PDB file of C-alpha atoms in Angstrom:
ATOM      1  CA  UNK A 176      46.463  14.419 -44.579  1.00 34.00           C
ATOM      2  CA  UNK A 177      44.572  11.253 -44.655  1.00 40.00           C
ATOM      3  CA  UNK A 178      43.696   9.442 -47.893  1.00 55.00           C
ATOM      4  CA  UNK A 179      39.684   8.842 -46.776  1.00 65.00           C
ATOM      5  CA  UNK A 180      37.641  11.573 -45.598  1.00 80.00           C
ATOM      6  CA  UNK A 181      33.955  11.195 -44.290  1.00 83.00           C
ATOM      7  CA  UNK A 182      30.745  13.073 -45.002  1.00 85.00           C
ATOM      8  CA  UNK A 183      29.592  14.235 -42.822  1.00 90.00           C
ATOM      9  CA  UNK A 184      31.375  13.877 -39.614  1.00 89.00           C
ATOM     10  CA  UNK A 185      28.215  13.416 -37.258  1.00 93.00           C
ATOM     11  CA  UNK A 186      24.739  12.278 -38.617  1.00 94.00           C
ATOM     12  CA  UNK A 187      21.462  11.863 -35.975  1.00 95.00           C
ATOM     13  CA  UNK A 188      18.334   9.845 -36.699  1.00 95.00           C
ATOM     14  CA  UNK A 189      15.300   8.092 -35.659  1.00 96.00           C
ATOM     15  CA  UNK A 190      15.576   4.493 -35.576  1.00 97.00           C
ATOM     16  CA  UNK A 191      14.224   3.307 -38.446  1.00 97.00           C
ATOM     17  CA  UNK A 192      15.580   5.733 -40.430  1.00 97.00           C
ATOM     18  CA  UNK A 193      17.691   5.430 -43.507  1.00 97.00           C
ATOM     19  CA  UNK A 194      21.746   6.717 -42.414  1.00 96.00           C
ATOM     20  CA  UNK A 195      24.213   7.345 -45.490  1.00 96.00           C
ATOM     21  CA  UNK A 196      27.598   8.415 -45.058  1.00 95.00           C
ATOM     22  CA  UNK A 197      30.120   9.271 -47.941  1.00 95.00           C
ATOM     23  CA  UNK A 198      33.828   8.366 -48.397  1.00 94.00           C
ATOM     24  CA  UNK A 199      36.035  10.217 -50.653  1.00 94.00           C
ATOM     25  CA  UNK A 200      39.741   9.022 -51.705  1.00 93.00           C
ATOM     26  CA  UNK A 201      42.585  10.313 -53.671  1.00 90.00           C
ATOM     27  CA  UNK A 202      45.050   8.279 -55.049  1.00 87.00           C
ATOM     28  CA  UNK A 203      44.456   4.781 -56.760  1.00 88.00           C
ATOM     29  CA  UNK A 204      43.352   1.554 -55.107  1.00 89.00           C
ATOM     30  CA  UNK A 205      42.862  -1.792 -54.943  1.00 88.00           C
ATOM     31  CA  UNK A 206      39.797  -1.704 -52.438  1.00 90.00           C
ATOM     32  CA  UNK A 207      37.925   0.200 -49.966  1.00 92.00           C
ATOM     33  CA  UNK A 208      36.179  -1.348 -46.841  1.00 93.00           C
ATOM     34  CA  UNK A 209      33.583   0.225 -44.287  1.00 95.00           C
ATOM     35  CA  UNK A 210      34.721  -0.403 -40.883  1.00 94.00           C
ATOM     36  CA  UNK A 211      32.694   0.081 -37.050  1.00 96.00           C
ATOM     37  CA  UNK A 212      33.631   1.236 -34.078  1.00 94.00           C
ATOM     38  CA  UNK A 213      31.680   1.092 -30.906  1.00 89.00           C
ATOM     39  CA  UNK A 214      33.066   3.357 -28.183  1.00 78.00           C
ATOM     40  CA  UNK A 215      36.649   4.038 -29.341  1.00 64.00           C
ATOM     41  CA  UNK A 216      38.289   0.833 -29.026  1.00 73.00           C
ATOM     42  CA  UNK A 217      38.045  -2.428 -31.900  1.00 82.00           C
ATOM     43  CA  UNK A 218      36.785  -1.984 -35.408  1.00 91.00           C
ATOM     44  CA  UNK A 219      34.730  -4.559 -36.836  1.00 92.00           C
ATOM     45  CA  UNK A 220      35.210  -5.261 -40.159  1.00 93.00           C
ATOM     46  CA  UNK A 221      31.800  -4.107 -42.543  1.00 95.00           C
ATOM     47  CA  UNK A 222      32.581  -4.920 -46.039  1.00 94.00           C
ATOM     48  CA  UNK A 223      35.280  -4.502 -48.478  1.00 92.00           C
ATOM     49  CA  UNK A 224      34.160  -3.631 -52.106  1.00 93.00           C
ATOM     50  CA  UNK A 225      37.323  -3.799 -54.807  1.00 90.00           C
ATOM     51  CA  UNK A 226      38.075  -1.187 -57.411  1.00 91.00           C
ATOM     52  CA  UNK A 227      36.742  -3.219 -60.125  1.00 93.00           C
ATOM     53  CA  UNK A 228      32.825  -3.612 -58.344  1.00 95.00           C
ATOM     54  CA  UNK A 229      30.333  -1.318 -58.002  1.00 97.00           C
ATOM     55  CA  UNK A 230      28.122  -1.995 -55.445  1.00 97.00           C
ATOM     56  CA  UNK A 231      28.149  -4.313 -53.030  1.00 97.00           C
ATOM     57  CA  UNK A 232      25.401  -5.887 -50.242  1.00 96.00           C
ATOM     58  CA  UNK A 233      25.421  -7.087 -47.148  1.00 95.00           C
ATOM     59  CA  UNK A 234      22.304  -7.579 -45.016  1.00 96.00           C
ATOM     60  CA  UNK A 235      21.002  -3.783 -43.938  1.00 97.00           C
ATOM     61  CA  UNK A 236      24.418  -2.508 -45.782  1.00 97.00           C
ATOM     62  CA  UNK A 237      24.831  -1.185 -49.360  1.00 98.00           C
ATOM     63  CA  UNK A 238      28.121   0.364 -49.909  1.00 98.00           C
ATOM     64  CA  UNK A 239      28.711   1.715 -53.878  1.00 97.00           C
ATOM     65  CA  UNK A 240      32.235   2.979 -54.950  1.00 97.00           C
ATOM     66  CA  UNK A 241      32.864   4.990 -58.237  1.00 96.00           C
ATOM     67  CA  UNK A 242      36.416   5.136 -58.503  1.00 95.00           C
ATOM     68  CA  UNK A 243      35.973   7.890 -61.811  1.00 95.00           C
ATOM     69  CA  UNK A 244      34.672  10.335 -58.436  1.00 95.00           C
ATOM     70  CA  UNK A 245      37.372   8.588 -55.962  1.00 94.00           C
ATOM     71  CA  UNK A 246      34.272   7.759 -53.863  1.00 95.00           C
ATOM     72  CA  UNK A 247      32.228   5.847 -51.778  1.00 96.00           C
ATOM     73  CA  UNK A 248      29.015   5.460 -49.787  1.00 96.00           C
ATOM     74  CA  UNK A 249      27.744   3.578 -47.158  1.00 97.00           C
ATOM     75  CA  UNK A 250      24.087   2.937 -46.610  1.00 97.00           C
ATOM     76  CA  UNK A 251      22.188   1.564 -43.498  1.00 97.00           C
ATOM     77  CA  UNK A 252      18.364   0.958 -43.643  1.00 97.00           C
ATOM     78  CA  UNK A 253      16.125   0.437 -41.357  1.00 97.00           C
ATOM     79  CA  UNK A 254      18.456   1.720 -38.880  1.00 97.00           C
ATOM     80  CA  UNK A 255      18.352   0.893 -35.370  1.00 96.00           C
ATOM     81  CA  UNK A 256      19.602   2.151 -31.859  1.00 95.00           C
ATOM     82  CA  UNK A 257      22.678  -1.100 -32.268  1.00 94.00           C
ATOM     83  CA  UNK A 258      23.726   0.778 -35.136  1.00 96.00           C
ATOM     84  CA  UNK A 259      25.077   3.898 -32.679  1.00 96.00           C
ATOM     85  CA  UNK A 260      28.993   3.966 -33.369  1.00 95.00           C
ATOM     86  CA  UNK A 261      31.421   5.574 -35.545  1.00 94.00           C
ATOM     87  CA  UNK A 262      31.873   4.321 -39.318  1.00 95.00           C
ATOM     88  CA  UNK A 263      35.284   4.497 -40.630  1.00 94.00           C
ATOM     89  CA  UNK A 264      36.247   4.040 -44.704  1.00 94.00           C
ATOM     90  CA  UNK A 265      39.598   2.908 -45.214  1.00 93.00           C
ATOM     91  CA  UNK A 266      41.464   2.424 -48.650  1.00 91.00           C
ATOM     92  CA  UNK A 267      44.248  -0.496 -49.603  1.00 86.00           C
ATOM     93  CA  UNK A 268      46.494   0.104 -52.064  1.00 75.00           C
ATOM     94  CA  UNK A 269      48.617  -3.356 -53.160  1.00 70.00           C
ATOM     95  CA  UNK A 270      46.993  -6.478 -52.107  1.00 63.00           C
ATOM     96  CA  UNK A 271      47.282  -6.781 -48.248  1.00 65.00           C
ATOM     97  CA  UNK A 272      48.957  -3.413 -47.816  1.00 77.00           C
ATOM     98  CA  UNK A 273      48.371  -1.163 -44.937  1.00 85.00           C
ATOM     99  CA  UNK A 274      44.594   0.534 -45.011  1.00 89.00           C
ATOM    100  CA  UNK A 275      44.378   4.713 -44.958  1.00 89.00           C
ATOM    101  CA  UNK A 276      41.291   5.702 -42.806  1.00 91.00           C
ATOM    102  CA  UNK A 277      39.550   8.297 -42.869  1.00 89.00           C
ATOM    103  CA  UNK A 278      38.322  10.421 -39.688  1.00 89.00           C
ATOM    104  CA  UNK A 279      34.777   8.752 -39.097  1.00 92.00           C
ATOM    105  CA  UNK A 280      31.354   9.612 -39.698  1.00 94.00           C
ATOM    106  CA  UNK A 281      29.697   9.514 -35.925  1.00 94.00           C
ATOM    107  CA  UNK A 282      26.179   8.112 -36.260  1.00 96.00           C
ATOM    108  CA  UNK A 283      23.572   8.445 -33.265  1.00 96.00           C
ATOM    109  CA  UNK A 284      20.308   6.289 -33.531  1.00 96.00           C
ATOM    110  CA  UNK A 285      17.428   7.710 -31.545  1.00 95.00           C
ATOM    111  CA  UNK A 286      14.904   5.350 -30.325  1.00 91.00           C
TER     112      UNK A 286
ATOM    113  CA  UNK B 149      43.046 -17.870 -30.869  1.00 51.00           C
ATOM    114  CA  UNK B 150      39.275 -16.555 -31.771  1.00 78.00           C
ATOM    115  CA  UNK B 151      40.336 -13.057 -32.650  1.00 92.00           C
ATOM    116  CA  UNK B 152      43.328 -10.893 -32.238  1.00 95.00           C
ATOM    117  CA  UNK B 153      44.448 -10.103 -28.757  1.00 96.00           C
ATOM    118  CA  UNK B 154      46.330  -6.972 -27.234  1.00 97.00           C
ATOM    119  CA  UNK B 155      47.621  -6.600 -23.777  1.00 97.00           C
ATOM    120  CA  UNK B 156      47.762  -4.397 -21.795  1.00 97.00           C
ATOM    121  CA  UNK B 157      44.212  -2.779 -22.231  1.00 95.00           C
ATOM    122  CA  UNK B 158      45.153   0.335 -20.516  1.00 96.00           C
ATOM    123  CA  UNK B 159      48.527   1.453 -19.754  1.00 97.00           C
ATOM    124  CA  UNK B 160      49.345   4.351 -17.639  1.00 98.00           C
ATOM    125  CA  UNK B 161      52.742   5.631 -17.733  1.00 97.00           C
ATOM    126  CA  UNK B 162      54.986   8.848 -16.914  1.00 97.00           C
ATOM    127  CA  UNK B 163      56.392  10.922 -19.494  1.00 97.00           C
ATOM    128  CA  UNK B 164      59.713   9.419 -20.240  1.00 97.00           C
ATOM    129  CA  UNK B 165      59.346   6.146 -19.578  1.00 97.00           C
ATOM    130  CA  UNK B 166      59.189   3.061 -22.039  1.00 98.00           C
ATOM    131  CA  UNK B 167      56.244   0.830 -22.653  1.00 98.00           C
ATOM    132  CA  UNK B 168      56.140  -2.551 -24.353  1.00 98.00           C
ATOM    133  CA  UNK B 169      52.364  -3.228 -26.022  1.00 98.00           C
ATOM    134  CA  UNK B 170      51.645  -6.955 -26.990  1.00 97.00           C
ATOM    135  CA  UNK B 171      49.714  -8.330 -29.978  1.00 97.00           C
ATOM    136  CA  UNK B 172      48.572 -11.375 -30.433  1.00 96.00           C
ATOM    137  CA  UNK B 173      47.216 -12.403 -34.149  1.00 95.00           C
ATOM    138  CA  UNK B 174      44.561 -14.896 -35.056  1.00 93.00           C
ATOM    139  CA  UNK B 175      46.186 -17.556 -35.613  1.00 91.00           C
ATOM    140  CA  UNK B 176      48.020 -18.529 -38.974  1.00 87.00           C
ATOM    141  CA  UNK B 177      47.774 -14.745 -40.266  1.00 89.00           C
ATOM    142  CA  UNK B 178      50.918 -14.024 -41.723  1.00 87.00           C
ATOM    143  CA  UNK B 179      50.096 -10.330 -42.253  1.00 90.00           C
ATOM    144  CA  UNK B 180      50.340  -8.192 -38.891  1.00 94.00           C
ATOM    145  CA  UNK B 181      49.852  -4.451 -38.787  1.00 95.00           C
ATOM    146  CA  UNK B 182      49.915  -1.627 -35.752  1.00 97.00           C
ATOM    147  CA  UNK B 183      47.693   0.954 -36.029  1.00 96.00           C
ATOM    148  CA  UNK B 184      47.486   4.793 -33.942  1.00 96.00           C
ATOM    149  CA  UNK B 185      44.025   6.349 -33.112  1.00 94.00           C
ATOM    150  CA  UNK B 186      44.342   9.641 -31.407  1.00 93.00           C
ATOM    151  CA  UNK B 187      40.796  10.698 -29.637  1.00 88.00           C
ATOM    152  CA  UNK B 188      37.861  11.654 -32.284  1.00 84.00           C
ATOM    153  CA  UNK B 189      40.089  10.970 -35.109  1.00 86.00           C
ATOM    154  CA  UNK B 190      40.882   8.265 -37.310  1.00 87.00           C
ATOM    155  CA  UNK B 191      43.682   5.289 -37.463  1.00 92.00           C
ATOM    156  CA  UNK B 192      47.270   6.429 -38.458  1.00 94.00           C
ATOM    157  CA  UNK B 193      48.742   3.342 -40.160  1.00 94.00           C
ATOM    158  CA  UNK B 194      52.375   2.723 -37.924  1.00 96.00           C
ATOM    159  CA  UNK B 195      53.885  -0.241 -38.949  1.00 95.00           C
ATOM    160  CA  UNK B 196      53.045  -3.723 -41.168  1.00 92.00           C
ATOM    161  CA  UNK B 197      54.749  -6.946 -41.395  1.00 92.00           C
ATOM    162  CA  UNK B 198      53.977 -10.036 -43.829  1.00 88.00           C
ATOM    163  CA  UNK B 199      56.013 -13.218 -43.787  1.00 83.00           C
ATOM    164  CA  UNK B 200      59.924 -12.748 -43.637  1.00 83.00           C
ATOM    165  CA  UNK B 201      59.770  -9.774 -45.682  1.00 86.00           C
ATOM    166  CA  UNK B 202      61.022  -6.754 -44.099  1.00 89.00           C
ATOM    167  CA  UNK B 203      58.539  -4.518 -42.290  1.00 91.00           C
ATOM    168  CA  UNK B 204      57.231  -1.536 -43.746  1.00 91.00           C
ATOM    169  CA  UNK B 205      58.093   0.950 -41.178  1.00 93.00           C
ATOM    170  CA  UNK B 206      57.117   3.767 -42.753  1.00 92.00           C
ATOM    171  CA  UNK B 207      54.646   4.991 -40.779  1.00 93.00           C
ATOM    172  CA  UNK B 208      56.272   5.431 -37.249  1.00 96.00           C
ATOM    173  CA  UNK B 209      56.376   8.724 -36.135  1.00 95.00           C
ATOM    174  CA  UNK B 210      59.736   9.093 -34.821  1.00 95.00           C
ATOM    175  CA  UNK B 211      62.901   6.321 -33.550  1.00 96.00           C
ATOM    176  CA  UNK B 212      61.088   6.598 -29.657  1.00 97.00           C
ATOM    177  CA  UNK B 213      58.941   3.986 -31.909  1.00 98.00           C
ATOM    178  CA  UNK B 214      59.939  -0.103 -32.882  1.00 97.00           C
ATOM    179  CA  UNK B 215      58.408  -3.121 -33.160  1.00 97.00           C
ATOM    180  CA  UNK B 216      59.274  -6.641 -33.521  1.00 95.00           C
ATOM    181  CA  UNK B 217      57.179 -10.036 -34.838  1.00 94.00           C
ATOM    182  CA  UNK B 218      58.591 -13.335 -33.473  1.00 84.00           C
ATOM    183  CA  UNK B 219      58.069 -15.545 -36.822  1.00 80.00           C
ATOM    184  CA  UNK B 220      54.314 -15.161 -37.419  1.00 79.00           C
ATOM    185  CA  UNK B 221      52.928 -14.855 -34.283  1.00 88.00           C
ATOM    186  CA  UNK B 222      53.120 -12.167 -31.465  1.00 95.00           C
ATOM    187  CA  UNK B 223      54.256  -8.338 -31.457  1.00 97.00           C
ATOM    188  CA  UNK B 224      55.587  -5.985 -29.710  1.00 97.00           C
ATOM    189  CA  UNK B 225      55.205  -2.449 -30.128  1.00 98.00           C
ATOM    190  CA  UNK B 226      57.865  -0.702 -28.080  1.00 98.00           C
ATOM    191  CA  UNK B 227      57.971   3.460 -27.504  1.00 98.00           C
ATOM    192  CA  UNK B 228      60.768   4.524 -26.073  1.00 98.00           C
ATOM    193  CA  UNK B 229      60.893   7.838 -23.784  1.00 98.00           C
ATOM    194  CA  UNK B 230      57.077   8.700 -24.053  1.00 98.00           C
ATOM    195  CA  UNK B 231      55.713  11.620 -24.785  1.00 97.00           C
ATOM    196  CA  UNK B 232      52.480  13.231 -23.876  1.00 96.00           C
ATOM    197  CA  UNK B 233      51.556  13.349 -27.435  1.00 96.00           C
ATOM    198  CA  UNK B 234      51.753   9.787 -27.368  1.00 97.00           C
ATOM    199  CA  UNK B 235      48.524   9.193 -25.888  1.00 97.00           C
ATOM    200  CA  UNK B 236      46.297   7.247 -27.822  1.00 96.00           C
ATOM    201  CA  UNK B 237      44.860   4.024 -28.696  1.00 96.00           C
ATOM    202  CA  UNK B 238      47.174   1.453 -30.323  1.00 97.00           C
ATOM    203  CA  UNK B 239      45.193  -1.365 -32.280  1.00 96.00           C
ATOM    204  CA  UNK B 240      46.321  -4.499 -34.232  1.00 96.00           C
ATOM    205  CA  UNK B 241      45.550  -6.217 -36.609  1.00 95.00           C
ATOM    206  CA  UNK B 242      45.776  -9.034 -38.641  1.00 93.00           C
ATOM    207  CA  UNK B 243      45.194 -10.386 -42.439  1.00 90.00           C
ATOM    208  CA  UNK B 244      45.655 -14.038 -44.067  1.00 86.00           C
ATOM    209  CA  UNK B 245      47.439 -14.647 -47.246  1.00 72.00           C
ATOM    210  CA  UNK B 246      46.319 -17.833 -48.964  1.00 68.00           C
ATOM    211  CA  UNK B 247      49.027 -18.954 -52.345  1.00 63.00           C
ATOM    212  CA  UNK B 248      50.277 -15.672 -52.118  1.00 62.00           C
ATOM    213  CA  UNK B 249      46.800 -13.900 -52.138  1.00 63.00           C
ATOM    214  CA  UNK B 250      46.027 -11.441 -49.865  1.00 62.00           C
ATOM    215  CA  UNK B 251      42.145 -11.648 -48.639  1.00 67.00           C
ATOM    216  CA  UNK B 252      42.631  -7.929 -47.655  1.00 76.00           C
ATOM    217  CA  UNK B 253      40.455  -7.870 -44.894  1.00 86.00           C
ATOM    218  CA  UNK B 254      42.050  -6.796 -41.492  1.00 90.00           C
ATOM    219  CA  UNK B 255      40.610  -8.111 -38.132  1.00 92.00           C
ATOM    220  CA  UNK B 256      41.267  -5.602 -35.249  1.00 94.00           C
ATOM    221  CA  UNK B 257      42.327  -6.450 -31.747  1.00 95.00           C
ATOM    222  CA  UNK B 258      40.294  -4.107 -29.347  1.00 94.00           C
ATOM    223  CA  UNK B 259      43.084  -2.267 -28.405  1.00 95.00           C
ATOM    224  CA  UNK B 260      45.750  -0.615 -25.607  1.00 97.00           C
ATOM    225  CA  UNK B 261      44.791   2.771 -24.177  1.00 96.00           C
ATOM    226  CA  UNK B 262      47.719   4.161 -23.425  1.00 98.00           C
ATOM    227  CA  UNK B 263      47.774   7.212 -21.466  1.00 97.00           C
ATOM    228  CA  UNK B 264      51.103   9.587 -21.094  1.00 97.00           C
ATOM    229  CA  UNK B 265      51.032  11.685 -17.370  1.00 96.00           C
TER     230      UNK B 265
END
């Protein structure tokens, strides 16, 4: 089974909408990063948030991990109709180790 | 390079025959990893190399599957015999160490559809 699991799967909204997604792990680990993917083919890289922060910003994106819980979430505001694609959380375990993802949250912006 | 590179794109191939996929990392990442992603699902981790350690295979699925790194540069992953099941999309990616640091971060290649008749 895989280490990451997303909630929910699918999520629809109106642009300019808030979209959060949820991310929850089992084992240990050294980080946790938010990936994209626009139609099935390269991720691009979101944020990575260690085990020792909190919560972490990047422009529209506020991802918070609570390692007690062994989870994560990932918040878009404002959304708009770019931000259409699937959102994948993936754990590392020892520094630069393989990632574990989990199977996507699919996220539809309606203009 | 820019960003990580994979060739072919596609690949269309009979059941049984052997396909060699290419990676190409950014350049001076010594980390390189191969990743599965079946359709609607998520990325299976396959295989990982860093440096001249040995590779952490322990994610291919059965001995149909290798791969080789010349130095720190390209890849190849190679699946022998294919199988139906095989069909997916194979991504790659890459990670920098700096003094033994990893920056953890893994930059994807856009991928090689590979599609088993």
């Amino acid at each position: 089974s895989q280490q990451g699991e997303e909630d929910p799967q699918a999520l629809s909204i109106q642009e300019g909408e808030n979209a959060t997604m949820n991310c929850s792990y089992k084992t240990s680990i050294n980080n946790l990063q938010w990936y994209r993917q626009n139609s099935g083919r390269g991720l691009v890289h979101l944020i990575l948030i260690r085990s020792n922060e909190r919560e972490k910003h990047s422009g529209r994106l506020r991802v918070t991990l609570d390692t007690s819980k062994k989870s994560s979430s990932l918040l878009i505001t404002a959304s708009r109709a770019a931000d259409t694609a699937s959102y994948f959380c993936a754990t590392g375990g020892a520094a630069g180790n393989k990632l574990t993802f989990g199977g996507g949250t699919r996220v539809l912006v309606k203009p | 390079g820019a960003g990580v590179s994979q060739s072919p794109s596609n690949k269309v191939t009979e059941k049984g025959k052997d396909v060699e996929l290419r990676c190409d990392p950014i350049s001076g990442h010594t980390a390189l990893y191969w990743y599965r992603q079946r359709l609607g699902q998520g990325l299976e981790f396959l295989i990982y190399f860093q440096g001249n350690s040995a590779p952490d295979k322990s994610g291919l699925p059965s001995d149909r599957f290798s791969a080789e790194r010349t130095g720190e540069s390209v890849s190849t992953l190679t699946i022998q015999r294919t199988q139906q099941e095989d069909s997916a999309v194979y991504l790659c990616a890459s990670s920098s160490w700096t003094s033994g640091v990893s920056t953890d971060t893994q930059y994807f290649g856009p991928g090689t559809r590979l599609t088993v008749l």
